[in-house]
Short mmCIF file of C-alpha atoms in Angstrom, two decimals:
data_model
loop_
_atom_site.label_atom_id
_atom_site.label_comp_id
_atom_site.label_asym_id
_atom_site.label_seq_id
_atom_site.Cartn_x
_atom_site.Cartn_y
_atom_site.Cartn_z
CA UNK A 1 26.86 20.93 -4.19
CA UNK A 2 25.80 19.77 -0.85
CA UNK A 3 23.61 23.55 -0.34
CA UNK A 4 21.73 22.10 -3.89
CA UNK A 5 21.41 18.58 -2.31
CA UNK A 6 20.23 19.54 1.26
CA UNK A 7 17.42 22.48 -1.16
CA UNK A 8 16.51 19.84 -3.14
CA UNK A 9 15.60 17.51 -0.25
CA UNK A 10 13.52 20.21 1.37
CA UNK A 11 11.47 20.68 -2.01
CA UNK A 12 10.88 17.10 -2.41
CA UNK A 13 10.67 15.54 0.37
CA UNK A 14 7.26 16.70 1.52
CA UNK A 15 5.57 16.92 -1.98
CA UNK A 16 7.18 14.55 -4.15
CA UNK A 17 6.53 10.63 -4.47
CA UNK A 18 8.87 7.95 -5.72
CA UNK A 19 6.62 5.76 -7.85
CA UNK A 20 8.51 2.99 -6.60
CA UNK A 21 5.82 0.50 -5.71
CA UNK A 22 5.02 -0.53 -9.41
CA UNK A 23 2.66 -3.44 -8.16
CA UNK A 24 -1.33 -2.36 -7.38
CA UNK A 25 -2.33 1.35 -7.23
CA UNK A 26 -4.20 2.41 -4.61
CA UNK A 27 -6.40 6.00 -4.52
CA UNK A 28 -7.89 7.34 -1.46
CA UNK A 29 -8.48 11.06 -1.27
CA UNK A 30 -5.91 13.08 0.57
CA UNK A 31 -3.43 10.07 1.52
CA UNK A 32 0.03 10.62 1.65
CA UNK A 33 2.70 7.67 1.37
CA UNK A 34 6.84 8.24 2.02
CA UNK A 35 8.79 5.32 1.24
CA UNK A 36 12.44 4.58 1.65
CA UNK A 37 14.25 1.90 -0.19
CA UNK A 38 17.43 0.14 -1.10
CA UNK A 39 18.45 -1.93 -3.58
CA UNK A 40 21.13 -4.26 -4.52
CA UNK A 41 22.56 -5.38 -7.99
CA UNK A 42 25.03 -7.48 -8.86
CA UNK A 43 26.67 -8.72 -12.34
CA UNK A 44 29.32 -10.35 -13.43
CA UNK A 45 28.19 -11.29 -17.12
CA UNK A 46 26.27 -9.11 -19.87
CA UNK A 47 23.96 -10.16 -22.68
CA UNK A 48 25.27 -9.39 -26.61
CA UNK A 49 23.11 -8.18 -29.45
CA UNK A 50 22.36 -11.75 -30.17
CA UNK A 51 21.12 -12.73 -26.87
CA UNK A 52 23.91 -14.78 -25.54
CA UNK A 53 25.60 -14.66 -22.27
CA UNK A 54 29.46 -13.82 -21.90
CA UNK A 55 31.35 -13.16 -18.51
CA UNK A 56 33.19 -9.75 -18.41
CA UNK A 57 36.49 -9.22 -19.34
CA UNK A 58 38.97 -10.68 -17.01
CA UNK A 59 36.55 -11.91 -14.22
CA UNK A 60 35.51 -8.57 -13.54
CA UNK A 61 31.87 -7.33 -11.93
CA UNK A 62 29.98 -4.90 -11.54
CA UNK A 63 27.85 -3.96 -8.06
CA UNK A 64 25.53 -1.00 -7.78
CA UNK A 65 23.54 0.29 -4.42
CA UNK A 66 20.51 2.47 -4.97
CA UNK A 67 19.09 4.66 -2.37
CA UNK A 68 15.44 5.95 -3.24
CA UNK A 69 12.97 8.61 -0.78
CA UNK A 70 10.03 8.78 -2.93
CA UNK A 71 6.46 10.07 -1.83
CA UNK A 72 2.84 9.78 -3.23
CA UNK A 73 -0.20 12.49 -2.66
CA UNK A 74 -3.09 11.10 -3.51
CA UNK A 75 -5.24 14.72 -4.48
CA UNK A 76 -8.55 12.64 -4.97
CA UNK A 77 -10.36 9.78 -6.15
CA UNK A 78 -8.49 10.21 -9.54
CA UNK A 79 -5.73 12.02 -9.70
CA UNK A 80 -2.11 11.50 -7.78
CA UNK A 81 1.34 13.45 -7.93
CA UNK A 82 4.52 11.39 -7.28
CA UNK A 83 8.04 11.73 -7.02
CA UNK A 84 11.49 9.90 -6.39
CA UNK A 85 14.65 11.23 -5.14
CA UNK A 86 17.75 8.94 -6.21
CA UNK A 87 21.50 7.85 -5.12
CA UNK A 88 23.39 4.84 -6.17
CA UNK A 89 27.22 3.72 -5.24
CA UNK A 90 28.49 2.04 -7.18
CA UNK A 91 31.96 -0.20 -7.62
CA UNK A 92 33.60 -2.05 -10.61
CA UNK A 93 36.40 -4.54 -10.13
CA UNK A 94 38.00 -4.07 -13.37
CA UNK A 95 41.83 -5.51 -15.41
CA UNK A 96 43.25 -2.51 -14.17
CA UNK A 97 41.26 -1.00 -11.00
CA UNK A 98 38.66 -1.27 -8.51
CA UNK A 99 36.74 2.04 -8.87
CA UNK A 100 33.97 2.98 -6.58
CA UNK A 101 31.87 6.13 -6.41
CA UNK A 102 28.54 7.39 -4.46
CA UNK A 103 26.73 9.90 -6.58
CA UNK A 104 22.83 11.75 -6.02
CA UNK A 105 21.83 10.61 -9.20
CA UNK A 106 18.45 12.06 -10.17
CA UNK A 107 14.75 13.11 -9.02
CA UNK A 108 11.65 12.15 -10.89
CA UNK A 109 7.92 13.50 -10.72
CA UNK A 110 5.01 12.58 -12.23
CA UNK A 111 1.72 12.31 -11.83
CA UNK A 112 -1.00 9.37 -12.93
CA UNK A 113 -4.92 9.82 -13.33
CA UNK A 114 -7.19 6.66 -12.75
CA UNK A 115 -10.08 7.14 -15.59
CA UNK A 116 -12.78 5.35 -14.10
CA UNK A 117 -13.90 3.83 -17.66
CA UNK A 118 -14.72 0.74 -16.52
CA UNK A 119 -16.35 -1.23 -13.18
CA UNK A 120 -14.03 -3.81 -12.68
CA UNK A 121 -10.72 -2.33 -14.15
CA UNK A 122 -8.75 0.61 -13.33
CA UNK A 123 -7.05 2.00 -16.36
CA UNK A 124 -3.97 4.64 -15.04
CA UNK A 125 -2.55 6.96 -17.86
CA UNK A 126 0.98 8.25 -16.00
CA UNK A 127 3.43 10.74 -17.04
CA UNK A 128 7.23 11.27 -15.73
CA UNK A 129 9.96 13.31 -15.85
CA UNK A 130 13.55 12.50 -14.66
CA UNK A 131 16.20 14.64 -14.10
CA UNK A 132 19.70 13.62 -13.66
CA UNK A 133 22.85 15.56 -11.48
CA UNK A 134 25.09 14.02 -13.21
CA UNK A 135 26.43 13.26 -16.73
CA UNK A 136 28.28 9.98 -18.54
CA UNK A 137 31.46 10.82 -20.99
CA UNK A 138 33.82 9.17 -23.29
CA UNK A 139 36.80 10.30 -21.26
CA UNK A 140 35.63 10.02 -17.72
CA UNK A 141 37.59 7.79 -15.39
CA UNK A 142 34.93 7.72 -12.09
CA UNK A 143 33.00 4.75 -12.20
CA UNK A 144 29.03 5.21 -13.53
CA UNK A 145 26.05 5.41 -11.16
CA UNK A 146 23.63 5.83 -13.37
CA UNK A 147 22.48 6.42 -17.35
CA UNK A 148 23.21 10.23 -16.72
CA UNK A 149 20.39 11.19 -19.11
CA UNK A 150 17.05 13.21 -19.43
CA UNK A 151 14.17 10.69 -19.13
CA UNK A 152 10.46 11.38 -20.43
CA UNK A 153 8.07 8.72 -19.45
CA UNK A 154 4.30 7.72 -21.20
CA UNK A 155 3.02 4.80 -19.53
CA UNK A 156 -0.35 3.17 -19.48
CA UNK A 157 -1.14 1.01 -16.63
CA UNK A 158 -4.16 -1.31 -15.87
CA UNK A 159 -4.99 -3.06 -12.93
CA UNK A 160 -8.52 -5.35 -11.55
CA UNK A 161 -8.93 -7.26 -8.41
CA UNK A 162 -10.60 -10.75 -7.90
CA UNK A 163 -11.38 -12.55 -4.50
CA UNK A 164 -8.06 -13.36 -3.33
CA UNK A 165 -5.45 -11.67 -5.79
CA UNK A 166 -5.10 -8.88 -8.05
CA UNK A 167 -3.76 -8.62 -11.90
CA UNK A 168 -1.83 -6.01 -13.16
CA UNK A 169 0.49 -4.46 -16.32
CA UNK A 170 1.73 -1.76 -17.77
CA UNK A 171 3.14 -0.44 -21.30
CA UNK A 172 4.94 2.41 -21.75
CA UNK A 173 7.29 4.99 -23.78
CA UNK A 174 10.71 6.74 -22.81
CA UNK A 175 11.93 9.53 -24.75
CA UNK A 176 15.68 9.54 -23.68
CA UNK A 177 18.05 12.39 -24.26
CA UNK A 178 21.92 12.63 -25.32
CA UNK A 179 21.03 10.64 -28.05
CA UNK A 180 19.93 7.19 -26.56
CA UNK A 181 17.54 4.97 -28.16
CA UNK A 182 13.94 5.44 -26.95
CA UNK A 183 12.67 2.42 -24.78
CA UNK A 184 9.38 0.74 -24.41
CA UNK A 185 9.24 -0.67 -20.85
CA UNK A 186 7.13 -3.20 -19.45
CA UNK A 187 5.34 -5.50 -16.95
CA UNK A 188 3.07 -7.88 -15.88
CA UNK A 189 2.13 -8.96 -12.07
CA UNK A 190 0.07 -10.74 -9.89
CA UNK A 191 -0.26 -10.13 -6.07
CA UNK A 192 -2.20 -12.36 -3.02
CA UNK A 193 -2.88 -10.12 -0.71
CA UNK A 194 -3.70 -11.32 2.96
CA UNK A 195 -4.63 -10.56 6.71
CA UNK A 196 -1.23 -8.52 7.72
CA UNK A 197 1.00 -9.21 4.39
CA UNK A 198 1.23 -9.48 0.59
CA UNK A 199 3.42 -11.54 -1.53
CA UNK A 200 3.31 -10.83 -5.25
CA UNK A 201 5.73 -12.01 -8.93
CA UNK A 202 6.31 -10.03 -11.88
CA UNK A 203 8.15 -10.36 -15.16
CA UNK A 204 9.23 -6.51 -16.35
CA UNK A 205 11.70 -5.07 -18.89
CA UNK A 206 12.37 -2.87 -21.75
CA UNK A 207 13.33 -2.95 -25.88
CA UNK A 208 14.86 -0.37 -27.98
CA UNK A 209 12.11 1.06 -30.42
CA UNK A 210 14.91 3.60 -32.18
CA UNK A 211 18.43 3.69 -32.50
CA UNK A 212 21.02 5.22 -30.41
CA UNK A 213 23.61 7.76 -32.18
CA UNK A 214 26.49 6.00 -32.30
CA UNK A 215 24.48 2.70 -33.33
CA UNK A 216 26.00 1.14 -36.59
CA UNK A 217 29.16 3.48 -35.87
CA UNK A 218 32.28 1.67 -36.03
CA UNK A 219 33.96 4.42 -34.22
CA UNK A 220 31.02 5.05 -31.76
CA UNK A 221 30.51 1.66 -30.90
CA UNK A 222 34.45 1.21 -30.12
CA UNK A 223 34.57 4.43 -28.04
CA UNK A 224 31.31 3.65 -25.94
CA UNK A 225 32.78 0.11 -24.95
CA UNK A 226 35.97 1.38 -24.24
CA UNK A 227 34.84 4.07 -21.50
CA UNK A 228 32.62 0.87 -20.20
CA UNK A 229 35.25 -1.29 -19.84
CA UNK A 230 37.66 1.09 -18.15
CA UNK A 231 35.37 2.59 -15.55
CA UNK A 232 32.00 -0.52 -15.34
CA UNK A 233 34.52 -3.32 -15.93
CA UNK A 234 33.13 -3.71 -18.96
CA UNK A 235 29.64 -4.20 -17.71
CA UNK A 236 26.62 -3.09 -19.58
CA UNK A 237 24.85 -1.88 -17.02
CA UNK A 238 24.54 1.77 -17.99
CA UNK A 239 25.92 3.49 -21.29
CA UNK A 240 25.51 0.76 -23.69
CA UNK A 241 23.93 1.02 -27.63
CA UNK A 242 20.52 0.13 -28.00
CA UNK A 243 20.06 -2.31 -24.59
CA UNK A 244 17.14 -4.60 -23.46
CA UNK A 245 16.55 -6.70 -21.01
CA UNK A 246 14.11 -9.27 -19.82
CA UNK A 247 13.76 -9.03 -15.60
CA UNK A 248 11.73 -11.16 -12.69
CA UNK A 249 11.20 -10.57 -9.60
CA UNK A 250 9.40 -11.56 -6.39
CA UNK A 251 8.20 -9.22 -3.85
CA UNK A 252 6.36 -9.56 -0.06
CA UNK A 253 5.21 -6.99 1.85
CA UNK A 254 4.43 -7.14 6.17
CA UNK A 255 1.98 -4.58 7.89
CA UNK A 256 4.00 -3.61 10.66
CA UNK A 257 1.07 -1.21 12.14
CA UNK A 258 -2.03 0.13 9.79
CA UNK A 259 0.67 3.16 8.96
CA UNK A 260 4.36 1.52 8.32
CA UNK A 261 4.67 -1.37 5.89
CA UNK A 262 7.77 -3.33 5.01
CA UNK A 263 8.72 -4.71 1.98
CA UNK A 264 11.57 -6.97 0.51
CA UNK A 265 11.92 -8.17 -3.01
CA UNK A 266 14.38 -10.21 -5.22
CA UNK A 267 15.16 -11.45 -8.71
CA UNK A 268 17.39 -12.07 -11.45
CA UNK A 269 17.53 -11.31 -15.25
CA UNK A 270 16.39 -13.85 -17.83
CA UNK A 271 17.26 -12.44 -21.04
CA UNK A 272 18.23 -9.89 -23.07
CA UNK A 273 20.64 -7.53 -25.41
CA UNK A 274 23.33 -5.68 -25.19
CA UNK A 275 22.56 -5.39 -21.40
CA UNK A 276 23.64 -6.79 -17.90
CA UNK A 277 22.95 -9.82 -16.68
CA UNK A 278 22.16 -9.52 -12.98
CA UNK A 279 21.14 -10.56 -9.76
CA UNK A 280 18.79 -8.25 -7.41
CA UNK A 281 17.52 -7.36 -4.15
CA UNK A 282 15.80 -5.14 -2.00
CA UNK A 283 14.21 -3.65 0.92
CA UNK A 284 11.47 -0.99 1.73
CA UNK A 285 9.88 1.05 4.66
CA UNK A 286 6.60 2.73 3.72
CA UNK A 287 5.19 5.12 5.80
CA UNK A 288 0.90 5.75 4.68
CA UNK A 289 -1.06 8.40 6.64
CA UNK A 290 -4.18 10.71 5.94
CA UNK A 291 -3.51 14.49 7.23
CA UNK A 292 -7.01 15.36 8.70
CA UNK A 293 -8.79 18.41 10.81
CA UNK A 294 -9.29 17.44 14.44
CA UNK A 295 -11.99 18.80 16.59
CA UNK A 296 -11.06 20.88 19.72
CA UNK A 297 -12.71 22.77 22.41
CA UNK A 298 -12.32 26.25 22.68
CA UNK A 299 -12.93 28.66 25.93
CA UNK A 300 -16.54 30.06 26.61
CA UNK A 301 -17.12 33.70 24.97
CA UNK A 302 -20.59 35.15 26.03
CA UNK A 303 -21.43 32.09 27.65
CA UNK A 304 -21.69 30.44 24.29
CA UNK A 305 -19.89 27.38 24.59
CA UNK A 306 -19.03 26.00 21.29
CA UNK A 307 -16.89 22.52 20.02
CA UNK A 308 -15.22 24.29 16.38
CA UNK A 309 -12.58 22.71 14.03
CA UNK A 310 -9.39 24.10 13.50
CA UNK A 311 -8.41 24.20 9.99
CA UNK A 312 -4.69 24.95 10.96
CA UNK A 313 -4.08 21.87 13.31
CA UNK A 314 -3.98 18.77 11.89
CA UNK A 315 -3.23 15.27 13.13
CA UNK A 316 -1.96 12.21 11.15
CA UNK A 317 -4.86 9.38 10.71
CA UNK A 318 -3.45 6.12 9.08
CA UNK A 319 -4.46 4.45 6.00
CA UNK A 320 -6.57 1.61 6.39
CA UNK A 321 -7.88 0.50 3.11
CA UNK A 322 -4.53 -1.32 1.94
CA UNK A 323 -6.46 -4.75 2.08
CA UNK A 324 -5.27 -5.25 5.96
CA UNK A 325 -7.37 -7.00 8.53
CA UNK A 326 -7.44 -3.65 10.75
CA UNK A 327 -9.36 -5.74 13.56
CA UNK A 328 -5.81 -7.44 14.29
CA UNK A 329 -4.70 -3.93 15.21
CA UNK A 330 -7.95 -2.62 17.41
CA UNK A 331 -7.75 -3.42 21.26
CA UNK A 332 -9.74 -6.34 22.45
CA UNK A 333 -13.38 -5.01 24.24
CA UNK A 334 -13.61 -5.12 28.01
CA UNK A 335 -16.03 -7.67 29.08
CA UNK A 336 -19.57 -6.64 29.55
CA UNK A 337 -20.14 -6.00 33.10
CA UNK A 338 -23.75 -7.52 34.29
CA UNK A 339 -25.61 -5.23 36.78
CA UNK A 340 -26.19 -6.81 40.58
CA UNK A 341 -29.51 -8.51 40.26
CA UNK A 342 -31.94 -6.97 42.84
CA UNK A 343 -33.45 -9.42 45.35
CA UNK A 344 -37.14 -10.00 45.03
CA UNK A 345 -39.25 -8.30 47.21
CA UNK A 346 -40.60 -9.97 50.53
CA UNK A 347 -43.99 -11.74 50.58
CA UNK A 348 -46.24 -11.16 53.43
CA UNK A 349 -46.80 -13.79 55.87
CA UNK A 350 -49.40 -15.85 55.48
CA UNK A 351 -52.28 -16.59 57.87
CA UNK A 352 -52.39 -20.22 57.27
CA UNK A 353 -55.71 -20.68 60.21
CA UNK A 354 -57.52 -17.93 58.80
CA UNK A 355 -56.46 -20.10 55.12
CA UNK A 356 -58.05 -23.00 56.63
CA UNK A 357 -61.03 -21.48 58.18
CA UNK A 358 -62.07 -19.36 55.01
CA UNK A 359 -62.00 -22.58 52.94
CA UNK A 360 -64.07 -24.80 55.72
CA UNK A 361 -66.50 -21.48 55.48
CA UNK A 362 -66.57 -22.21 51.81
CA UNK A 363 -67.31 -25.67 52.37
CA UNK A 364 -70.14 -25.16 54.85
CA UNK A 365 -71.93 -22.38 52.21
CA UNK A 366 -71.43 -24.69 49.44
CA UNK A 367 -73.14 -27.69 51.04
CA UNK A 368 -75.41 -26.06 52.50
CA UNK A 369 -76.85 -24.36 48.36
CA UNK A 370 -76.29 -28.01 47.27
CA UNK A 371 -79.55 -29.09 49.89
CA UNK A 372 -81.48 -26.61 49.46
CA UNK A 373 -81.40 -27.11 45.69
CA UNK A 374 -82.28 -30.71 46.31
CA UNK A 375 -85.24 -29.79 48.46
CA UNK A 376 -88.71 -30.98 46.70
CA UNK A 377 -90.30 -27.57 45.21
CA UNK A 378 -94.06 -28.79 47.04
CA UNK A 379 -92.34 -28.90 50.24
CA UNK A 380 -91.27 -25.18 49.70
CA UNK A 381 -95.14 -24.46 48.99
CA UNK A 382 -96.30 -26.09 52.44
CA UNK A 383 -94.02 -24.18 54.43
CA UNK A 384 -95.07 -20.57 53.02
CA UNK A 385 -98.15 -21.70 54.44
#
């Protein structure tokens, strides 16, 4: 078992993505996004067929822990491949035991395609499949970690952003196997995105749209809520006939660096049938980087010196389009340095008496035109005589 754990973490880790960010969808060519998160659920109550709200037997609850390492690849503009790898523990405080368990409870993948119909909303067809490692039965005695069934997921999500927050919601179809009913999840949001974090609310759940096998079964019925109350103290959790569930939940997420983003979240059920009623929380690390070519210099050959890129070594260059102020991140410019003036060049001395006698000159010449324009024209005559 652990030789199939520690494969299946080698074949998933670097290819598969967890599709566990169900908020806003983001595409940019060749970005890859590993996120690890936890998640905490608590119940002490569970929601009949009719919609009302009873405690569990005895004062008992129900806690569950869920572990999730899920990646994204985004292969272009349009299309992305995801995948989750899952592991809950789990512990039930029932009439007659506390049981408590830690199971690696399933991998998904998927992949969703953005269809580019329209300008100002993004309309994301997504398919899933989930696998589980391990299985729910009438006579087990280890306390459940999961639904233990094959999960096939149709899901239609649409998205648009305005100036200062973004809509979003999604409608799907799960084909479940063992004989479950088939559910239709879920969910609306809305998310304010600012400089270096994000806060964002949704409202998400599921419905039955078919029956489950042992539905209208006295026998079934009895059975199935007799393994729940001996190993989930009697919680509905997991493994119950034809659940749904109502769920909130508020989320904020910090930018740590352009690359690593954290995320918490929390919430509580509303309403809802044959289900659990619950309270949540969680945390996230997300890790977002672009794989890219860099350019190095390689030695002289025939003195030909050449810059080439090296297809086989690659560096890791962050995400920045995540609606992030990345000026908060970039180092502050050096101040502009002005260049030393240069001093004016010297003027020559000046000969202030040969000044003064030039201008007296100038004097003397220009009196001396002024009389002899004055003199009478006859007088000019007489004296060429």
């Amino acid at each position: 078992m652990k030789s199939a754990t520690l494969l299946i973490l080698i074949l998933l880790g670097p290819f598969s993505f967890a599709f566990a960010q169900e908020g806003y969808h983001l595409f940019k060519p060749g970005t890859w996004e590993a996120r690890l998160g936890t998640e905490y659920r608590y119940s002490d109550a569970n929601y009949d067929s009719g919609g009302g709200q009873t405690g569990l037997v005895n004062g008992g609850s129900f806690q569950l822990i869920n572990f999730d390492f899920s990646s994204r690849y985004t292969l272009n503009s349009s299309w992305a491949a995801f995948g989750r790898l899952s592991m809950g523990n789990a512990e039930s405080n029932g009439k007659d035991a506390v049981r408590s368990g830690t199971a690696l409870t399933g991998a998904q993948v998927g992949v969703e395609w953005n269809l580019g119909l329209f300008e100002f909303v993004d309309v994301i067809p997504q398919a899933s499949f989930f696998l589980p490692f391990e299985k729910v039965s009438r006579d087990q005695d280890s306390v459940m970690t999961s639904e233990g069934v094959d999960e096939i997921l149709l899901n239609l999500h649409m998205q648009t952003a305005f100036e200062g927050f973004r809509l979003y919601g999604a409608l799907g179809y799960m084909l479940r196997g063992e004989g479950r009913s088939h559910l239709l999840p879920w969910r609306v949001g809305m998310e304010w995105p600012f400089r270096t974090f994000l806060i964002g609310a949704r409202l998400m759940g599921y419905e039955s749209m078919s029956d489950d096998k042992d539905a209208g079964s006295t026998t079934g019925e009895i059975d199935r809520l007799a393994t729940v109350d001996r190993v989930s103290a009697g919680s509905f959790k997991f493994y119950s006939v034809n659940p749904g569930v109502v769920d909130s939940d508020v989320y904020m997420a910090f930018a740590l660096s352009p690359a690593f983003h954290l995320g918490f979240q929390g919430g509580l059920t509303l309403t809802g049938s044959n289900s659990a009623s619950e309270y949540h929380a969680g945390a996230s690390l997300t890790y977002r980087f672009t794989p890219a070519p860099i350019r190095t210099s390689r030695p002289a050959v025939n003195n030909d010196d050449r810059l080439s890129i090296d297809p086989y070594v690659d560096q890791f260059r962050e995400d920045t389009r995540d609606g992030v102020d990345q000026d908060l991140f970039r180092p502050k410019p050096k101040p502009r340095q002005q260049p030393p003036r240069r001093p004016l060049p010297a003027r020559p001395p000046v000969d202030r008496e040969a000044e003064e006698m030039k201008k007296l000159q100038q004097q003397l010449d220009d009196a001396e035109m002024t009389i002899e324009l004055k003199v009478d024209p006859k007088q000019k005559k007489r004296r060429g005589k």
